[in-house]
C-alpha positions as MATLAB code, in Angstrom:
seq = 'XXXXXXXXXXXXXXXXXXXXXXXXXXXXXXXXXXXXXXXXXXXXXXXXXXXXXXXXXXXXXXXXXXXXXXXXXXXXXXXXXXXXXXXXXXXXXXXXXXXXXXXXXXXXXXXXXXXXXXXXXXX';
ca = [
       0.092    0.227   -0.077;
       2.938    2.492    0.822;
       4.283    2.158   -2.661;
       1.119    2.844   -4.139;
       1.207    6.132   -1.906;
       4.233    6.966   -2.935;
       3.543    6.868   -6.621;
       0.806    8.293   -6.031;
       2.827   11.309   -5.112;
       5.225   11.135   -7.382;
       3.659   11.228  -10.289;
       1.302   14.691   -8.307;
       4.266   16.376   -7.717;
       5.575   16.104  -12.004;
       2.351   16.860  -13.729;
       2.872   20.235  -13.640;
       5.890   19.607  -15.738;
       3.761   17.804  -18.103;
       1.535   20.534  -18.190;
       1.374   22.749  -21.507;
       4.287   26.208  -21.967;
       2.473   29.035  -20.706;
       2.250   31.307  -24.220;
       3.112   35.170  -23.605;
       0.621   36.362  -25.707;
      -2.859   35.653  -25.030;
      -6.294   37.562  -26.732;
      -7.842   40.370  -24.556;
     -10.847   40.434  -24.027;
     -12.216   42.484  -26.123;
     -10.567   44.115  -28.880;
      -7.737   42.529  -30.231;
      -6.742   44.608  -33.597;
      -6.904   48.489  -34.266;
      -5.365   50.898  -36.985;
      -2.442   53.079  -35.962;
      -4.122   55.836  -37.284;
      -7.119   55.981  -35.087;
      -6.749   53.667  -32.402;
     -10.515   53.957  -31.831;
     -12.483   51.414  -33.637;
     -11.159   47.686  -33.671;
     -10.422   45.886  -36.832;
     -12.921   42.860  -36.157;
     -11.316   39.710  -37.403;
     -12.462   36.031  -37.671;
     -11.826   34.081  -34.429;
      -9.042   32.161  -36.452;
      -7.722   34.705  -37.946;
      -6.820   36.111  -34.714;
      -5.168   32.988  -33.283;
      -2.933   32.721  -36.303;
      -1.856   36.063  -35.354;
      -1.218   35.343  -31.777;
       0.507   31.426  -33.323;
       2.590   33.889  -34.659;
       3.151   36.014  -32.027;
       3.825   32.855  -29.745;
       6.461   31.665  -31.645;
       8.419   34.411  -33.363;
      12.393   34.520  -32.969;
      12.396   37.786  -31.411;
      15.216   40.565  -31.284;
      15.577   42.689  -27.783;
      15.315   45.959  -29.458;
      12.327   47.741  -31.306;
      12.648   47.754  -35.222;
      12.518   51.303  -36.276;
       9.394   51.419  -38.144;
       6.304   53.185  -37.887;
       3.108   51.177  -37.328;
       0.031   50.175  -39.237;
      -1.112   48.050  -36.834;
      -1.676   47.845  -32.876;
      -2.472   44.687  -31.405;
      -3.650   44.898  -27.862;
      -3.296   41.588  -25.930;
      -3.669   40.549  -22.814;
      -0.910   41.781  -21.140;
       1.550   43.784  -23.885;
       0.151   46.667  -27.210;
       2.222   45.354  -30.614;
       2.930   47.081  -33.210;
       2.765   45.706  -36.563;
       4.249   47.215  -39.638;
       2.226   45.930  -43.302;
       5.707   46.958  -46.156;
       8.444   45.324  -43.898;
       6.126   42.515  -41.651;
       7.772   43.701  -38.806;
       6.162   42.942  -34.903;
       7.243   45.253  -32.145;
       6.359   44.384  -28.602;
       6.212   47.886  -27.722;
       6.003   46.674  -23.507;
       8.349   43.584  -24.062;
      10.869   46.198  -25.414;
      11.548   43.616  -28.416;
      10.887   43.247  -32.377;
      10.634   40.405  -34.949;
      10.192   40.081  -38.426;
       7.583   37.423  -39.899;
       8.562   35.280  -42.974;
       7.274   36.788  -46.723;
       4.015   34.462  -46.403;
       3.355   34.786  -43.146;
       3.989   38.660  -43.696;
       1.318   38.527  -47.683;
      -1.017   36.846  -45.335;
      -0.997   38.630  -42.228;
      -1.670   41.755  -44.739;
      -4.847   40.027  -46.097;
      -6.313   39.191  -43.257;
      -6.628   42.347  -41.872;
      -6.850   44.548  -45.380;
     -10.566   41.829  -46.113;
     -11.213   43.181  -42.156;
     -10.848   46.446  -43.377;
     -12.946   46.035  -46.400;
     -15.466   44.027  -44.422;
     -15.923   46.671  -41.764;
     -17.007   49.222  -44.454;
     -19.933   47.970  -45.839;
];
């Protein structure tokens, strides 16, 4: 019987180590995407598009320096404000003071998502 308690104790002690990794970027409860010009009305994105962008942010390789490029869009997560430049595909994590550049394929997909969302909001 003692073996079972020892096994149970060891199992329960190791369980937190096997859990999911904490994600740095998580969706905010309300507005997620804004144009940098107005920063008033949120740009409505589909949930799958929001998750695509959040996944890019969480899986990116970040440099501990902000890139010198203007923001076209601002993404507000639960704990960060992240600016995005459409032309270069650069995300600047203003809160964390770091930046990343996405691949050309990701840049084109993100820009298409944002362009379509803006077009839908103007209808």
